[in-house]
Amino acid sequence: ISNIPYLMKIKRNVLLNPGPATTTDTVKLAQIVPDICPREKEFADNMKELRNQLVKVAHGDKDKHTAVLFTGSGTINIDICLNSLLPENKKILVVNNGAYSSRAVEVCQYYGMPHINLQSSVFDIPNLDDVKQTLDENPDIALVYTTHHETGTGVLNPIREIGKMAHAHNAIFVVDTTSSLGMIPFDMEEDNVDFCMASAQKGLMAMTGLSFIVGNRAIIEASQHYPKRSYYCNLFLQYDYFERTGQMHFTPPVQTIYATMQALKEYWEEGEAAKFARHRRVFDAIHRGIDKLGFKDVIRKDIQSGLVVSIKYPDDPNWDFDKVHDYCYEHGFTIYPGKISTTDTFRLCALGAIDESDIDDFFVVLEKALKEYNIKVVYND
């Protein structure tokens, strides 16, 4: 029985959606472990090492920063940071140019937290002059929030500049790095970030169910005196429980944690520079493929993250995303619809354990799908 995992033949699918990402078989099989009660010291030791490793991925200072783990998808991090880190009688500024910062606005609305939704075009980076003006005019802003990589479009936001302005106005800076951390360069200190967040199934190329926040330990400890807006989703409560017991306050996703430990081992074995370069190769291969077939992307290349390409639907009446998706899916490739309310798009993403050869193979399949359904890649504008 012990040899069964090594004999398994796992079909490999290439996921070109923005997460969960394609994983290695060794990460998948890391979940097959002896049953263990998550309250055992052995498991607590694993989580302690995992937390230290996550601070390292974010290039944090081990004495200044800590990682706090939660069970849930990436959205739980948005909820936790916003509801936990806002002092009484203060306000949140959401620098919003996409669907995921819009989600932060919804969190503020649901909790009834005072906030400013500084909304701008999803097709561009935010106007930094508008950010500064808003901070100048609202001295009660205590928390500035934005998304590093707006996954719905592929826009990479200028977080270093926004963070510098936030700190100049005595506000903390919280950044959603869910679809950028571990895939492109990031540094907590150099990028002026107090809190970042991600999930295991994205840049770490592990499994869904584990999310984490890396942030300033002193600010977390100060937040115990802030208004309590949630029980399960409170950052200080989870942090404090980890510090006192080494464990999650509530039941952790045991198997996902083992997979994440294996994924981090492979992360460091590949090396960050090599991993970042591989994601860039995949991104460049996507652009070569869409250019060859005549597709148009909707975001200027100079502000793209290098991880997601948003592609405009062709104007041919035969175009049918669902049919194309299903054809590609049947041949081992997953593509994903866009997330721009004003424009019909689909996305191809450079996440996961894939390389440019996978992209070359994908475009062979996509071209066959276009021929199968007599689709011409034409645009009328």
Short mmCIF file of C-alpha atoms in Angstrom, two decimals:
data_model
loop_
_atom_site.label_atom_id
_atom_site.label_comp_id
_atom_site.label_asym_id
_atom_site.label_seq_id
_atom_site.Cartn_x
_atom_site.Cartn_y
_atom_site.Cartn_z
CA ILE A 1 0.00 0.00 0.00
CA SER A 2 2.83 2.39 0.81
CA ASN A 3 3.96 2.24 -2.83
CA ILE A 4 0.58 3.19 -4.28
CA PRO A 5 1.29 6.96 -4.50
CA TYR A 6 4.36 6.30 -6.61
CA LEU A 7 2.39 4.16 -9.03
CA MET A 8 -0.39 6.70 -9.58
CA LYS A 9 -0.75 8.13 -13.06
CA ILE A 10 -2.23 11.60 -12.66
CA LYS A 11 -3.55 13.26 -15.80
CA ARG A 12 -1.84 16.61 -16.29
CA ASN A 13 -4.09 19.53 -17.16
CA VAL A 14 -2.62 22.89 -18.11
CA LEU A 15 -4.60 25.56 -16.27
CA LEU A 16 -4.47 28.95 -17.95
CA ASN A 17 -7.01 30.38 -15.52
CA PRO A 18 -5.84 32.78 -12.75
CA GLY A 19 -5.74 30.09 -10.05
CA PRO A 20 -5.89 27.44 -8.78
CA ALA A 21 -2.76 26.79 -10.78
CA THR A 22 -1.26 23.70 -12.38
CA THR A 23 0.63 21.76 -9.71
CA THR A 24 3.40 19.20 -9.73
CA ASP A 25 2.59 15.59 -8.93
CA THR A 26 4.87 15.80 -5.90
CA VAL A 27 2.74 18.61 -4.47
CA LYS A 28 -0.44 16.64 -5.14
CA LEU A 29 0.97 13.52 -3.48
CA ALA A 30 2.27 15.46 -0.46
CA GLN A 31 -1.33 15.43 0.75
CA ILE A 32 -1.20 11.65 1.18
CA VAL A 33 0.14 11.49 4.72
CA PRO A 34 -0.69 9.57 7.88
CA ASP A 35 -3.72 10.96 9.66
CA ILE A 36 -2.77 13.42 12.37
CA CYS A 37 -4.65 15.52 14.88
CA PRO A 38 -3.79 19.14 14.04
CA ARG A 39 -3.36 19.85 17.77
CA GLU A 40 -0.24 17.67 17.90
CA LYS A 41 3.05 19.47 18.57
CA GLU A 42 4.50 17.94 15.40
CA PHE A 43 1.87 19.71 13.32
CA ALA A 44 2.29 22.98 15.23
CA ASP A 45 6.02 22.82 14.45
CA ASN A 46 5.18 22.42 10.78
CA MET A 47 2.97 25.51 10.86
CA LYS A 48 5.64 27.53 12.65
CA GLU A 49 8.16 26.73 9.93
CA LEU A 50 5.56 27.43 7.25
CA ARG A 51 4.86 30.86 8.74
CA ASN A 52 8.59 31.67 8.73
CA GLN A 53 8.89 30.55 5.12
CA LEU A 54 5.99 32.78 4.04
CA VAL A 55 7.64 35.84 5.57
CA LYS A 56 10.73 34.93 3.54
CA VAL A 57 8.68 34.68 0.31
CA ALA A 58 7.36 38.20 0.95
CA HIS A 59 10.91 39.40 1.69
CA GLY A 60 9.82 40.58 5.10
CA ASP A 61 11.98 41.21 8.15
CA LYS A 62 11.66 38.16 10.42
CA ASP A 63 11.90 40.38 13.50
CA LYS A 64 9.33 42.90 12.25
CA HIS A 65 6.93 40.80 10.21
CA THR A 66 4.94 37.65 10.80
CA ALA A 67 2.64 35.41 8.78
CA VAL A 68 -0.84 34.50 9.99
CA LEU A 69 -2.62 31.52 8.40
CA PHE A 70 -6.34 31.17 7.77
CA THR A 71 -8.58 28.51 6.28
CA GLY A 72 -10.36 29.87 3.24
CA SER A 73 -9.98 31.35 -0.23
CA GLY A 74 -8.12 34.57 -0.93
CA THR A 75 -11.16 36.74 -0.26
CA ILE A 76 -10.98 35.86 3.43
CA ASN A 77 -7.75 37.88 3.59
CA ILE A 78 -9.48 41.00 2.26
CA ASP A 79 -12.19 40.61 4.89
CA ILE A 80 -9.69 40.03 7.70
CA CYS A 81 -7.35 42.93 6.95
CA LEU A 82 -10.07 45.49 6.43
CA ASN A 83 -12.26 44.61 9.39
CA SER A 84 -9.33 44.02 11.77
CA LEU A 85 -7.00 46.92 11.03
CA LEU A 86 -9.30 49.95 11.03
CA PRO A 87 -9.18 51.98 14.27
CA GLU A 88 -12.29 53.60 15.66
CA ASN A 89 -13.40 56.86 14.02
CA LYS A 90 -11.01 56.35 11.10
CA LYS A 91 -11.50 55.73 7.42
CA ILE A 92 -10.31 53.38 4.66
CA LEU A 93 -9.16 54.56 1.25
CA VAL A 94 -9.58 51.91 -1.46
CA VAL A 95 -7.56 52.73 -4.59
CA ASN A 96 -9.81 50.89 -6.98
CA ASN A 97 -9.16 50.12 -10.63
CA GLY A 98 -10.56 46.62 -10.92
CA ALA A 99 -12.79 43.81 -9.75
CA TYR A 100 -10.68 42.77 -6.77
CA SER A 101 -10.36 46.22 -5.24
CA SER A 102 -14.10 46.54 -5.88
CA ARG A 103 -14.45 43.46 -3.70
CA ALA A 104 -12.66 45.35 -0.92
CA VAL A 105 -15.20 48.15 -1.30
CA GLU A 106 -17.98 45.58 -0.86
CA VAL A 107 -16.34 44.34 2.34
CA CYS A 108 -16.32 47.90 3.67
CA GLN A 109 -19.96 48.28 2.75
CA TYR A 110 -21.01 45.03 4.42
CA TYR A 111 -19.30 45.96 7.68
CA GLY A 112 -20.51 49.56 7.48
CA MET A 113 -16.93 50.83 7.74
CA PRO A 114 -16.24 54.44 6.69
CA HIS A 115 -14.41 54.37 3.39
CA ILE A 116 -13.62 56.23 0.19
CA ASN A 117 -13.89 54.34 -3.08
CA LEU A 118 -11.33 56.10 -5.28
CA GLN A 119 -12.43 54.46 -8.50
CA SER A 120 -10.66 54.79 -11.82
CA SER A 121 -10.52 53.05 -15.19
CA VAL A 122 -9.94 49.31 -15.15
CA PHE A 123 -7.83 49.75 -18.28
CA ASP A 124 -5.14 51.86 -16.59
CA ILE A 125 -3.15 52.34 -13.41
CA PRO A 126 -4.55 54.73 -10.79
CA ASN A 127 -3.78 58.44 -11.01
CA LEU A 128 -1.27 59.06 -8.25
CA ASP A 129 -2.16 62.76 -8.05
CA ASP A 130 -5.74 61.74 -7.22
CA VAL A 131 -4.46 59.43 -4.49
CA LYS A 132 -2.38 62.21 -2.94
CA GLN A 133 -5.20 64.72 -3.15
CA THR A 134 -7.60 62.31 -1.45
CA LEU A 135 -5.11 61.70 1.35
CA ASP A 136 -4.48 65.45 1.72
CA GLU A 137 -8.20 66.16 2.00
CA ASN A 138 -8.99 63.30 4.40
CA PRO A 139 -6.61 63.27 7.37
CA ASP A 140 -8.81 60.63 9.05
CA ILE A 141 -7.72 57.96 6.55
CA ALA A 142 -5.88 55.34 8.60
CA LEU A 143 -5.70 52.51 6.05
CA VAL A 144 -4.94 52.63 2.33
CA TYR A 145 -5.82 49.52 0.35
CA THR A 146 -5.21 48.42 -3.22
CA THR A 147 -4.56 45.35 -5.35
CA HIS A 148 -1.02 44.75 -6.62
CA HIS A 149 -2.03 42.77 -9.67
CA GLU A 150 -5.62 43.26 -10.79
CA THR A 151 -6.21 39.72 -11.99
CA GLY A 152 -9.37 40.63 -13.90
CA THR A 153 -7.35 42.67 -16.39
CA GLY A 154 -3.65 41.99 -15.86
CA VAL A 155 -2.84 45.56 -14.77
CA LEU A 156 0.08 45.90 -12.34
CA ASN A 157 -0.45 48.78 -9.93
CA PRO A 158 2.32 51.13 -8.67
CA ILE A 159 2.20 49.97 -5.07
CA ARG A 160 5.58 51.37 -4.07
CA GLU A 161 4.48 54.91 -4.87
CA ILE A 162 1.05 54.50 -3.26
CA GLY A 163 2.62 53.02 -0.13
CA LYS A 164 5.04 55.92 0.17
CA MET A 165 2.13 58.37 0.06
CA ALA A 166 0.15 56.36 2.60
CA HIS A 167 3.04 56.40 5.06
CA ALA A 168 3.62 60.13 4.50
CA HIS A 169 0.02 60.61 5.64
CA ASN A 170 0.37 58.34 8.70
CA ALA A 171 -1.75 55.58 7.19
CA ILE A 172 -0.91 51.90 6.95
CA PHE A 173 -0.76 50.28 3.52
CA VAL A 174 -2.51 46.96 2.83
CA VAL A 175 -2.01 45.25 -0.52
CA ASP A 176 -3.75 42.27 -2.10
CA THR A 177 -0.84 40.32 -3.59
CA THR A 178 -2.89 37.16 -4.13
CA SER A 179 -2.03 36.79 -7.81
CA SER A 180 1.46 38.28 -7.76
CA LEU A 181 3.32 37.04 -4.68
CA GLY A 182 5.85 34.39 -5.58
CA MET A 183 5.59 35.09 -9.31
CA ILE A 184 7.10 38.55 -9.75
CA PRO A 185 9.54 40.50 -7.56
CA PHE A 186 8.08 41.88 -4.32
CA ASP A 187 9.63 43.22 -1.14
CA MET A 188 7.66 44.30 1.95
CA GLU A 189 10.12 47.03 2.90
CA GLU A 190 11.10 48.35 -0.51
CA ASP A 191 7.49 48.40 -1.69
CA ASN A 192 6.32 50.26 1.44
CA VAL A 193 3.79 47.54 2.31
CA ASP A 194 2.61 46.92 5.86
CA PHE A 195 0.38 43.94 5.03
CA CYS A 196 0.25 41.68 1.99
CA MET A 197 -1.85 38.59 1.39
CA ALA A 198 -2.06 35.52 -0.79
CA SER A 199 -3.36 31.96 -1.05
CA ALA A 200 -1.49 28.70 -1.41
CA GLN A 201 -3.01 27.82 -4.78
CA LYS A 202 -1.58 30.81 -6.66
CA GLY A 203 2.10 31.76 -6.69
CA LEU A 204 3.13 28.92 -4.41
CA MET A 205 1.52 26.39 -6.77
CA ALA A 206 -0.07 24.40 -3.95
CA MET A 207 -3.69 23.56 -3.16
CA THR A 208 -6.77 25.58 -2.31
CA GLY A 209 -7.97 26.10 1.24
CA LEU A 210 -5.05 27.90 2.88
CA SER A 211 -4.69 31.68 2.83
CA PHE A 212 -2.18 33.85 4.65
CA ILE A 213 -1.41 37.42 5.59
CA VAL A 214 2.15 38.66 6.05
CA GLY A 215 2.34 41.85 8.05
CA ASN A 216 3.74 44.12 10.69
CA ARG A 217 3.69 42.41 14.07
CA ALA A 218 3.46 45.67 16.06
CA ILE A 219 0.43 46.86 14.07
CA ILE A 220 -1.30 43.50 14.59
CA GLU A 221 -0.73 43.77 18.34
CA ALA A 222 -2.05 47.34 18.39
CA SER A 223 -5.18 46.19 16.55
CA GLN A 224 -6.38 44.23 19.59
CA HIS A 225 -7.72 47.55 20.84
CA TYR A 226 -9.64 48.33 17.62
CA PRO A 227 -13.38 47.68 17.21
CA LYS A 228 -14.19 43.96 16.94
CA ARG A 229 -16.14 43.42 13.73
CA SER A 230 -15.71 39.68 13.28
CA TYR A 231 -14.91 36.67 15.43
CA TYR A 232 -13.67 34.10 12.93
CA CYS A 233 -12.03 36.72 10.70
CA ASN A 234 -10.06 38.69 13.28
CA LEU A 235 -6.36 39.08 12.61
CA PHE A 236 -5.22 39.66 16.19
CA LEU A 237 -7.19 36.71 17.59
CA GLN A 238 -5.61 34.32 15.09
CA TYR A 239 -2.15 35.81 15.52
CA ASP A 240 -2.41 35.69 19.31
CA TYR A 241 -3.53 32.06 19.25
CA PHE A 242 -0.58 31.14 17.05
CA GLU A 243 1.82 32.96 19.36
CA ARG A 244 0.46 31.30 22.51
CA THR A 245 -0.17 27.77 21.22
CA GLY A 246 1.50 27.40 17.82
CA GLN A 247 -1.86 26.42 16.38
CA MET A 248 -4.74 27.88 14.40
CA HIS A 249 -7.65 29.02 16.52
CA PHE A 250 -9.93 26.71 14.54
CA THR A 251 -9.35 23.54 12.53
CA PRO A 252 -6.69 24.05 9.84
CA PRO A 253 -6.72 22.49 6.33
CA VAL A 254 -4.28 19.75 7.27
CA GLN A 255 -3.61 18.18 3.87
CA THR A 256 -3.36 21.57 2.17
CA ILE A 257 -0.69 22.58 4.66
CA TYR A 258 1.38 19.51 3.82
CA ALA A 259 1.03 20.30 0.12
CA THR A 260 2.08 23.91 0.77
CA MET A 261 5.16 22.76 2.64
CA GLN A 262 6.16 20.64 -0.36
CA ALA A 263 5.38 23.52 -2.74
CA LEU A 264 7.63 25.85 -0.75
CA LYS A 265 10.42 23.27 -0.85
CA GLU A 266 10.08 23.22 -4.64
CA TYR A 267 9.83 27.03 -4.73
CA TRP A 268 13.26 27.42 -3.17
CA GLU A 269 14.73 24.53 -5.18
CA GLU A 270 13.71 26.23 -8.42
CA GLY A 271 14.96 29.57 -7.11
CA GLU A 272 13.09 32.83 -7.19
CA ALA A 273 14.98 34.35 -10.11
CA ALA A 274 14.44 31.21 -12.20
CA LYS A 275 10.77 31.02 -11.21
CA PHE A 276 10.12 34.66 -12.07
CA ALA A 277 11.89 34.15 -15.41
CA ARG A 278 9.76 31.09 -16.17
CA HIS A 279 6.53 32.97 -15.56
CA ARG A 280 7.80 35.71 -17.86
CA ARG A 281 8.62 33.16 -20.57
CA VAL A 282 5.07 31.85 -20.37
CA PHE A 283 3.67 35.39 -20.56
CA ASP A 284 5.80 36.21 -23.61
CA ALA A 285 4.73 32.94 -25.26
CA ILE A 286 1.08 33.88 -24.71
CA HIS A 287 1.65 37.18 -26.47
CA ARG A 288 3.41 35.47 -29.35
CA GLY A 289 0.50 33.12 -29.73
CA ILE A 290 -2.25 35.74 -29.69
CA ASP A 291 -0.28 37.94 -32.09
CA LYS A 292 0.09 35.04 -34.52
CA LEU A 293 -3.63 34.29 -34.48
CA GLY A 294 -4.61 37.96 -34.66
CA PHE A 295 -6.19 38.40 -31.21
CA LYS A 296 -6.08 41.77 -29.46
CA ASP A 297 -5.33 42.28 -25.80
CA VAL A 298 -7.08 45.15 -24.03
CA ILE A 299 -4.39 46.43 -21.65
CA ARG A 300 -1.32 48.44 -22.66
CA LYS A 301 1.72 46.18 -22.57
CA ASP A 302 3.74 48.59 -20.41
CA ILE A 303 1.34 48.27 -17.46
CA GLN A 304 0.70 44.53 -17.72
CA SER A 305 1.84 42.38 -14.83
CA GLY A 306 3.54 39.71 -16.89
CA LEU A 307 1.08 37.18 -15.49
CA VAL A 308 -2.35 37.69 -17.09
CA VAL A 309 -3.35 38.64 -20.63
CA SER A 310 -6.91 39.89 -21.18
CA ILE A 311 -8.00 39.19 -24.75
CA LYS A 312 -10.90 40.82 -26.50
CA TYR A 313 -13.51 38.56 -28.09
CA PRO A 314 -13.31 38.56 -31.90
CA ASP A 315 -16.19 40.24 -33.71
CA ASP A 316 -16.91 37.17 -35.83
CA PRO A 317 -20.53 36.07 -35.15
CA ASN A 318 -19.30 32.45 -34.97
CA TRP A 319 -17.28 33.22 -31.87
CA ASP A 320 -18.60 31.28 -28.89
CA PHE A 321 -16.41 31.31 -25.79
CA ASP A 322 -18.10 28.30 -24.23
CA LYS A 323 -17.54 26.15 -27.32
CA VAL A 324 -13.90 27.20 -27.54
CA HIS A 325 -13.44 26.64 -23.82
CA ASP A 326 -14.95 23.16 -24.00
CA TYR A 327 -12.82 22.18 -26.99
CA CYS A 328 -9.64 23.29 -25.21
CA TYR A 329 -10.73 21.65 -21.96
CA GLU A 330 -11.27 18.33 -23.68
CA HIS A 331 -7.70 18.57 -24.94
CA GLY A 332 -6.20 19.33 -21.52
CA PHE A 333 -6.18 23.15 -21.46
CA THR A 334 -8.35 25.45 -19.35
CA ILE A 335 -9.06 29.03 -20.42
CA TYR A 336 -11.01 31.53 -18.36
CA PRO A 337 -13.58 34.27 -18.99
CA GLY A 338 -12.68 37.90 -18.41
CA LYS A 339 -13.77 40.13 -15.56
CA ILE A 340 -14.35 43.49 -17.25
CA SER A 341 -18.00 44.50 -17.11
CA THR A 342 -17.82 46.79 -20.14
CA THR A 343 -15.85 44.54 -22.48
CA ASP A 344 -16.16 40.89 -23.46
CA THR A 345 -12.81 39.24 -22.82
CA PHE A 346 -11.16 35.99 -21.89
CA ARG A 347 -7.93 35.53 -19.98
CA LEU A 348 -4.78 33.49 -20.44
CA CYS A 349 -2.55 33.34 -17.37
CA ALA A 350 1.11 32.58 -16.73
CA LEU A 351 0.58 30.98 -13.33
CA GLY A 352 1.45 27.53 -12.10
CA ALA A 353 3.89 24.75 -12.94
CA ILE A 354 3.93 25.36 -16.69
CA ASP A 355 6.47 26.61 -19.23
CA GLU A 356 6.48 28.07 -22.72
CA SER A 357 6.29 24.65 -24.37
CA ASP A 358 2.87 24.22 -22.75
CA ILE A 359 1.77 27.50 -24.30
CA ASP A 360 3.02 26.46 -27.73
CA ASP A 361 1.00 23.26 -27.40
CA PHE A 362 -2.04 25.23 -26.27
CA PHE A 363 -2.06 27.50 -29.30
CA VAL A 364 -2.01 24.46 -31.58
CA VAL A 365 -5.19 23.33 -29.85
CA LEU A 366 -6.75 26.81 -29.87
CA GLU A 367 -6.11 27.17 -33.60
CA LYS A 368 -7.82 23.82 -34.18
CA ALA A 369 -10.79 25.00 -32.11
CA LEU A 370 -11.12 28.11 -34.26
CA LYS A 371 -11.11 25.97 -37.41
CA GLU A 372 -13.57 23.49 -35.87
CA TYR A 373 -16.13 26.25 -35.33
CA ASN A 374 -15.23 28.33 -38.40
CA ILE A 375 -14.19 31.31 -36.31
CA LYS A 376 -12.22 34.13 -37.91
CA VAL A 377 -10.23 36.36 -35.57
CA VAL A 378 -11.36 39.72 -36.90
CA TYR A 379 -12.13 43.05 -35.24
CA ASN A 380 -14.35 45.74 -36.71
CA ASP A 381 -12.83 48.68 -34.87
#
